[in-house]
mmCIF file of C-alpha atoms in Angstrom:
data_model
loop_
_atom_site.group_PDB
_atom_site.id
_atom_site.type_symbol
_atom_site.label_atom_id
_atom_site.label_comp_id
_atom_site.label_asym_id
_atom_site.label_seq_id
_atom_site.Cartn_x
_atom_site.Cartn_y
_atom_site.Cartn_z
ATOM 1 C CA UNK V 12 23.762 -5.395 -7.336
ATOM 2 C CA UNK V 13 26.634 -3.248 -6.085
ATOM 3 C CA UNK V 14 28.318 -3.606 -2.708
ATOM 4 C CA UNK V 15 26.623 -0.380 -1.581
ATOM 5 C CA UNK V 16 23.257 -1.908 -2.559
ATOM 6 C CA UNK V 17 23.946 -5.001 -0.465
ATOM 7 C CA UNK V 18 25.021 -2.921 2.531
ATOM 8 C CA UNK V 19 21.921 -0.746 2.212
ATOM 9 C CA UNK V 20 19.579 -3.739 2.025
ATOM 10 C CA UNK V 21 21.296 -5.531 4.882
ATOM 11 C CA UNK V 22 21.186 -2.522 7.193
ATOM 12 C CA UNK V 23 17.636 -1.611 6.194
ATOM 13 C CA UNK V 24 16.457 -5.143 6.938
ATOM 14 C CA UNK V 25 18.241 -5.107 10.303
ATOM 15 C CA UNK V 26 16.556 -1.803 11.162
ATOM 16 C CA UNK V 27 13.092 -3.042 10.185
ATOM 17 C CA UNK V 28 13.336 -6.301 12.154
ATOM 18 C CA UNK V 29 14.724 -4.520 15.210
ATOM 19 C CA UNK V 30 18.411 -5.423 15.230
ATOM 20 C CA UNK V 31 18.944 -1.670 15.425
ATOM 21 C CA UNK V 32 15.991 -0.359 17.498
ATOM 22 C CA UNK V 33 14.351 3.016 16.989
ATOM 23 C CA UNK V 34 16.499 5.862 18.388
ATOM 24 C CA UNK V 35 19.556 3.619 18.681
ATOM 25 C CA UNK V 36 22.861 4.652 17.126
ATOM 26 C CA UNK V 37 24.230 2.673 14.218
ATOM 27 C CA UNK V 38 27.726 1.184 14.451
ATOM 28 C CA UNK V 39 30.540 3.535 13.520
ATOM 29 C CA UNK V 40 31.681 3.857 9.928
ATOM 30 C CA UNK V 41 34.845 1.933 10.805
ATOM 31 C CA UNK V 42 32.836 -0.938 12.314
ATOM 32 C CA UNK V 43 30.563 -1.086 9.270
ATOM 33 C CA UNK V 44 33.559 -1.145 6.942
ATOM 34 C CA UNK V 45 34.885 -4.159 8.845
ATOM 35 C CA UNK V 46 31.502 -5.887 9.088
ATOM 36 C CA UNK V 47 30.783 -5.685 5.371
ATOM 37 C CA UNK V 48 34.414 -5.870 4.234
ATOM 38 C CA UNK V 49 33.736 -2.743 2.213
ATOM 39 C CA UNK V 50 35.230 0.636 1.443
ATOM 40 C CA UNK V 51 34.251 3.760 3.333
ATOM 41 C CA UNK V 52 32.726 5.061 0.099
ATOM 42 C CA UNK V 53 30.343 2.073 -0.164
ATOM 43 C CA UNK V 54 29.305 2.411 3.488
ATOM 44 C CA UNK V 55 28.706 6.145 3.122
ATOM 45 C CA UNK V 56 26.606 5.572 0.013
ATOM 46 C CA UNK V 57 24.493 2.995 1.859
ATOM 47 C CA UNK V 58 24.004 5.349 4.823
ATOM 48 C CA UNK V 59 23.006 8.135 2.438
ATOM 49 C CA UNK V 60 20.335 5.893 0.941
ATOM 50 C CA UNK V 61 19.054 4.966 4.400
ATOM 51 C CA UNK V 62 18.678 8.676 5.138
ATOM 52 C CA UNK V 63 16.861 9.287 1.851
ATOM 53 C CA UNK V 64 14.543 6.345 2.548
ATOM 54 C CA UNK V 65 13.560 7.759 5.935
ATOM 55 C CA UNK V 66 15.159 5.146 8.192
ATOM 56 C CA UNK V 67 17.998 7.076 9.819
ATOM 57 C CA UNK V 68 19.246 10.573 10.498
ATOM 58 C CA UNK V 69 22.812 11.776 10.978
ATOM 59 C CA UNK V 70 23.589 14.118 13.845
ATOM 60 C CA UNK V 71 26.859 16.064 13.473
ATOM 61 C CA UNK V 72 29.647 14.925 15.811
ATOM 62 C CA UNK V 73 27.325 12.335 17.326
ATOM 63 C CA UNK V 74 26.525 9.603 14.809
ATOM 64 C CA UNK V 75 23.719 8.114 12.752
ATOM 65 C CA UNK V 76 20.500 7.191 14.539
ATOM 66 C CA UNK V 77 17.451 5.099 13.653
ATOM 67 C CA UNK V 78 14.335 7.251 13.415
ATOM 68 C CA UNK V 79 10.764 6.243 14.258
ATOM 69 C CA UNK V 80 10.222 5.311 10.618
ATOM 70 C CA UNK V 81 6.707 3.925 11.159
ATOM 71 C CA UNK V 82 5.398 7.315 12.290
ATOM 72 C CA UNK V 83 7.898 9.693 10.697
ATOM 73 C CA UNK V 84 8.674 7.965 7.398
ATOM 74 C CA UNK V 85 7.225 8.501 3.937
ATOM 75 C CA UNK V 86 4.900 6.319 1.881
ATOM 76 C CA UNK V 87 7.989 4.775 0.298
ATOM 77 C CA UNK V 88 9.299 3.945 3.772
ATOM 78 C CA UNK V 89 6.028 2.189 4.594
ATOM 79 C CA UNK V 90 6.216 0.227 1.355
ATOM 80 C CA UNK V 91 9.758 -0.952 2.130
ATOM 81 C CA UNK V 92 8.774 -1.966 5.668
ATOM 82 C CA UNK V 93 5.778 -3.865 4.320
ATOM 83 C CA UNK V 94 7.882 -5.797 1.828
ATOM 84 C CA UNK V 95 10.302 -6.881 4.541
ATOM 85 C CA UNK V 96 7.897 -7.658 7.382
ATOM 86 C CA UNK V 97 5.081 -9.028 5.191
ATOM 87 C CA UNK V 98 2.625 -7.711 7.773
ATOM 88 C CA UNK V 99 0.538 -4.608 8.348
ATOM 89 C CA UNK V 100 -0.764 -3.710 11.791
ATOM 90 C CA UNK V 101 -4.461 -3.043 12.349
ATOM 91 C CA UNK V 102 -3.969 0.644 13.166
ATOM 92 C CA UNK V 103 -2.012 1.293 9.974
ATOM 93 C CA UNK V 104 -4.652 -0.595 8.016
ATOM 94 C CA UNK V 105 -7.424 1.510 9.573
ATOM 95 C CA UNK V 106 -5.534 4.686 8.704
ATOM 96 C CA UNK V 107 -5.121 3.485 5.134
ATOM 97 C CA UNK V 108 -8.822 2.712 4.788
ATOM 98 C CA UNK V 109 -9.791 6.070 6.289
ATOM 99 C CA UNK V 110 -7.576 7.795 3.739
ATOM 100 C CA UNK V 111 -9.104 5.762 0.923
ATOM 101 C CA UNK V 112 -12.609 6.628 2.089
ATOM 102 C CA UNK V 113 -11.788 10.314 1.998
ATOM 103 C CA UNK V 114 -10.159 10.227 -1.426
ATOM 104 C CA UNK V 115 -11.773 7.429 -3.431
ATOM 105 C CA UNK V 116 -15.384 8.248 -2.569
ATOM 106 C CA UNK V 117 -14.855 11.758 -3.923
ATOM 107 C CA UNK V 118 -12.911 10.346 -6.870
ATOM 108 C CA UNK V 119 -15.854 8.107 -7.782
ATOM 109 C CA UNK V 120 -18.220 11.075 -7.677
ATOM 110 C CA UNK V 121 -15.867 13.077 -9.894
ATOM 111 C CA UNK V 122 -15.454 10.115 -12.242
ATOM 112 C CA UNK V 123 -19.212 10.042 -12.829
ATOM 113 C CA UNK V 124 -18.950 13.554 -14.256
ATOM 114 C CA UNK V 125 -16.091 12.684 -16.614
ATOM 115 C CA UNK V 126 -16.729 9.088 -17.644
ATOM 116 C CA UNK V 127 -17.044 8.199 -21.328
ATOM 117 C CA UNK V 128 -18.650 5.186 -22.992
ATOM 118 C CA UNK V 129 -15.200 3.697 -23.630
ATOM 119 C CA UNK V 130 -14.474 3.858 -19.892
ATOM 120 C CA UNK V 131 -17.736 2.075 -19.123
ATOM 121 C CA UNK V 132 -16.768 -0.659 -21.574
ATOM 122 C CA UNK V 133 -13.356 -0.970 -19.910
ATOM 123 C CA UNK V 134 -14.827 -1.228 -16.398
ATOM 124 C CA UNK V 135 -17.459 -3.689 -17.607
ATOM 125 C CA UNK V 136 -14.717 -5.901 -19.017
ATOM 126 C CA UNK V 137 -12.789 -5.724 -15.741
ATOM 127 C CA UNK V 138 -15.848 -6.940 -13.837
ATOM 128 C CA UNK V 139 -16.335 -9.710 -16.383
ATOM 129 C CA UNK V 140 -12.778 -10.831 -15.639
ATOM 130 C CA UNK V 141 -13.489 -10.759 -11.903
ATOM 131 C CA UNK V 142 -16.583 -12.876 -12.423
ATOM 132 C CA UNK V 143 -14.766 -15.434 -14.582
ATOM 133 C CA UNK V 144 -11.787 -15.689 -12.213
ATOM 134 C CA UNK V 145 -13.598 -15.734 -8.885
ATOM 135 C CA UNK V 146 -11.434 -18.617 -7.658
ATOM 136 C CA UNK V 147 -8.096 -16.948 -8.440
ATOM 137 C CA UNK V 148 -6.899 -14.551 -5.754
ATOM 138 C CA UNK V 149 -4.086 -13.323 -7.982
ATOM 139 C CA UNK V 150 -6.408 -12.403 -10.867
ATOM 140 C CA UNK V 151 -8.955 -10.843 -8.511
ATOM 141 C CA UNK V 152 -6.279 -8.623 -6.969
ATOM 142 C CA UNK V 153 -5.091 -7.494 -10.386
ATOM 143 C CA UNK V 154 -8.615 -6.769 -11.632
ATOM 144 C CA UNK V 155 -9.518 -4.953 -8.427
ATOM 145 C CA UNK V 156 -6.540 -2.631 -8.751
ATOM 146 C CA UNK V 157 -7.278 -1.893 -12.415
ATOM 147 C CA UNK V 158 -10.920 -1.112 -11.590
ATOM 148 C CA UNK V 159 -10.074 1.343 -8.829
ATOM 149 C CA UNK V 160 -7.136 2.831 -10.714
ATOM 150 C CA UNK V 161 -9.336 3.640 -13.718
ATOM 151 C CA UNK V 162 -11.793 5.467 -11.472
ATOM 152 C CA UNK V 163 -8.958 7.429 -9.880
ATOM 153 C CA UNK V 164 -7.744 8.429 -13.353
ATOM 154 C CA UNK V 165 -11.256 9.514 -14.334
ATOM 155 C CA UNK V 166 -11.469 11.766 -11.279
ATOM 156 C CA UNK V 167 -9.018 14.136 -12.949
ATOM 157 C CA UNK V 168 -7.215 14.853 -9.664
ATOM 158 C CA UNK V 169 -3.496 14.531 -10.390
ATOM 159 C CA UNK V 170 -2.416 14.487 -6.741
ATOM 160 C CA UNK V 171 -4.854 11.696 -5.933
ATOM 161 C CA UNK V 172 -3.548 9.787 -8.956
ATOM 162 C CA UNK V 173 0.065 10.107 -7.799
ATOM 163 C CA UNK V 174 -0.709 9.091 -4.225
ATOM 164 C CA UNK V 175 -2.822 6.122 -5.333
ATOM 165 C CA UNK V 176 -0.022 4.883 -7.582
ATOM 166 C CA UNK V 177 2.536 5.190 -4.787
ATOM 167 C CA UNK V 178 0.252 3.128 -2.549
ATOM 168 C CA UNK V 179 0.055 0.258 -5.056
ATOM 169 C CA UNK V 180 2.220 -2.237 -3.091
ATOM 170 C CA UNK V 181 0.226 -1.572 0.094
ATOM 171 C CA UNK V 182 -3.032 -1.752 -1.870
ATOM 172 C CA UNK V 183 -2.081 -5.111 -3.408
ATOM 173 C CA UNK V 184 -1.074 -6.466 -0.001
ATOM 174 C CA UNK V 185 -4.446 -5.539 1.500
ATOM 175 C CA UNK V 186 -6.527 -6.857 -1.402
ATOM 176 C CA UNK V 187 -4.622 -10.156 -1.534
ATOM 177 C CA UNK V 188 -5.597 -10.785 2.063
ATOM 178 C CA UNK V 189 -9.171 -9.582 1.425
ATOM 179 C CA UNK V 190 -9.768 -11.942 -1.499
ATOM 180 C CA UNK V 191 -8.539 -14.898 0.532
ATOM 181 C CA UNK V 192 -11.598 -14.482 2.783
ATOM 182 C CA UNK V 193 -14.889 -16.324 2.331
ATOM 183 C CA UNK V 194 -17.479 -14.470 0.227
ATOM 184 C CA UNK V 195 -15.058 -11.621 -0.461
ATOM 185 C CA UNK V 196 -15.116 -12.074 -4.232
ATOM 186 C CA UNK V 197 -18.915 -12.276 -4.416
ATOM 187 C CA UNK V 198 -19.555 -9.277 -2.170
ATOM 188 C CA UNK V 199 -16.907 -7.203 -3.950
ATOM 189 C CA UNK V 200 -18.326 -7.979 -7.387
ATOM 190 C CA UNK V 201 -21.846 -7.141 -6.252
ATOM 191 C CA UNK V 202 -20.769 -3.748 -4.915
ATOM 192 C CA UNK V 203 -18.550 -3.051 -7.933
ATOM 193 C CA UNK V 204 -21.538 -3.633 -10.203
ATOM 194 C CA UNK V 205 -23.558 -1.189 -8.113
ATOM 195 C CA UNK V 206 -20.848 1.434 -8.565
ATOM 196 C CA UNK V 207 -20.675 0.796 -12.299
ATOM 197 C CA UNK V 208 -24.436 1.294 -12.618
ATOM 198 C CA UNK V 209 -24.131 4.678 -10.926
ATOM 199 C CA UNK V 210 -21.234 5.639 -13.187
ATOM 200 C CA UNK V 211 -23.142 4.520 -16.281
ATOM 201 C CA UNK V 212 -26.011 6.929 -15.566
ATOM 202 C CA UNK V 213 -23.542 9.647 -14.475
ATOM 203 C CA UNK V 214 -24.945 9.681 -10.922
ATOM 204 C CA UNK V 215 -22.160 11.418 -8.970
ATOM 205 C CA UNK V 216 -23.799 11.117 -5.553
ATOM 206 C CA UNK V 217 -24.674 7.477 -6.153
ATOM 207 C CA UNK V 218 -21.150 6.685 -7.336
ATOM 208 C CA UNK V 219 -19.602 8.263 -4.257
ATOM 209 C CA UNK V 220 -21.955 6.353 -1.990
ATOM 210 C CA UNK V 221 -21.288 3.074 -3.802
ATOM 211 C CA UNK V 222 -17.533 3.525 -3.442
ATOM 212 C CA UNK V 223 -17.976 4.157 0.274
ATOM 213 C CA UNK V 224 -19.883 0.873 0.544
ATOM 214 C CA UNK V 225 -17.094 -0.967 -1.294
ATOM 215 C CA UNK V 226 -14.387 0.341 1.008
ATOM 216 C CA UNK V 227 -16.345 -0.174 4.220
ATOM 217 C CA UNK V 228 -17.132 -3.732 3.167
ATOM 218 C CA UNK V 229 -13.435 -4.430 2.693
ATOM 219 C CA UNK V 230 -12.455 -2.848 5.987
ATOM 220 C CA UNK V 231 -15.179 -4.690 7.890
ATOM 221 C CA UNK V 232 -14.228 -8.099 6.525
ATOM 222 C CA UNK V 233 -10.497 -7.665 7.052
ATOM 223 C CA UNK V 234 -10.807 -6.317 10.598
ATOM 224 C CA UNK V 235 -13.170 -9.168 11.486
ATOM 225 C CA UNK V 236 -10.641 -11.672 10.138
ATOM 226 C CA UNK V 237 -7.825 -10.091 12.149
ATOM 227 C CA UNK V 238 -9.977 -10.169 15.274
ATOM 228 C CA UNK V 239 -10.759 -13.867 14.792
ATOM 229 C CA UNK V 240 -7.057 -14.707 14.748
ATOM 230 C CA UNK V 241 -6.472 -12.855 18.003
ATOM 231 C CA UNK V 242 -3.638 -10.951 16.348
ATOM 232 C CA UNK V 243 -3.124 -7.219 15.941
ATOM 233 C CA UNK V 244 -1.526 -7.635 12.537
ATOM 234 C CA UNK V 245 -2.510 -8.707 9.053
ATOM 235 C CA UNK V 246 -0.128 -11.330 7.676
ATOM 236 C CA UNK V 247 0.361 -11.964 3.995
ATOM 237 C CA UNK V 248 0.366 -15.713 3.236
#
């Protein structure tokens, strides 16, 4: 890790945890050079990366300011925030699930039109792995992602594929929490099997409906768990 990398990570972490609040101005270049005992080049490189990552913006003859990265950042910004905070707020989670409902339900319907016998065998094996590892959250999360990812690939929509892949860290965060809940594994497997049956008979409407059920089941269970804790955030253990 270079000095610029360490400066970038240190400043990014400080921004995310609120040391530098939204809309506040970062310390001057001179102050940052002294703080990190670094060259101006290393500090400038770190600032450039913060700009590229969606955390700050530089205003000519004024300075560098923290932006409202939660609302104005990119997917990559969200992923970085998630990795640092290890939490996701309920509103962001709802937005994520709404997006998944809009994209994955259609993807499942499209997948039913494109699926081959080899794909059915692959998905069947994934569900077998879920069944055999019902007590392992880690293995359930992995199998869940592979199941949904295969369906996204079968949809044939390249943009959906790219977006889904970029969401992987957020997806894994959500599903790890989901599978820690009582009955989550059993209900998920039951609904996955329903989706696979629809895909097997190439029932596009049935596949789309089954995917909707899967996603709504996940959202319902997670929101109920958050509500029981009295918190407004989902915390990763």
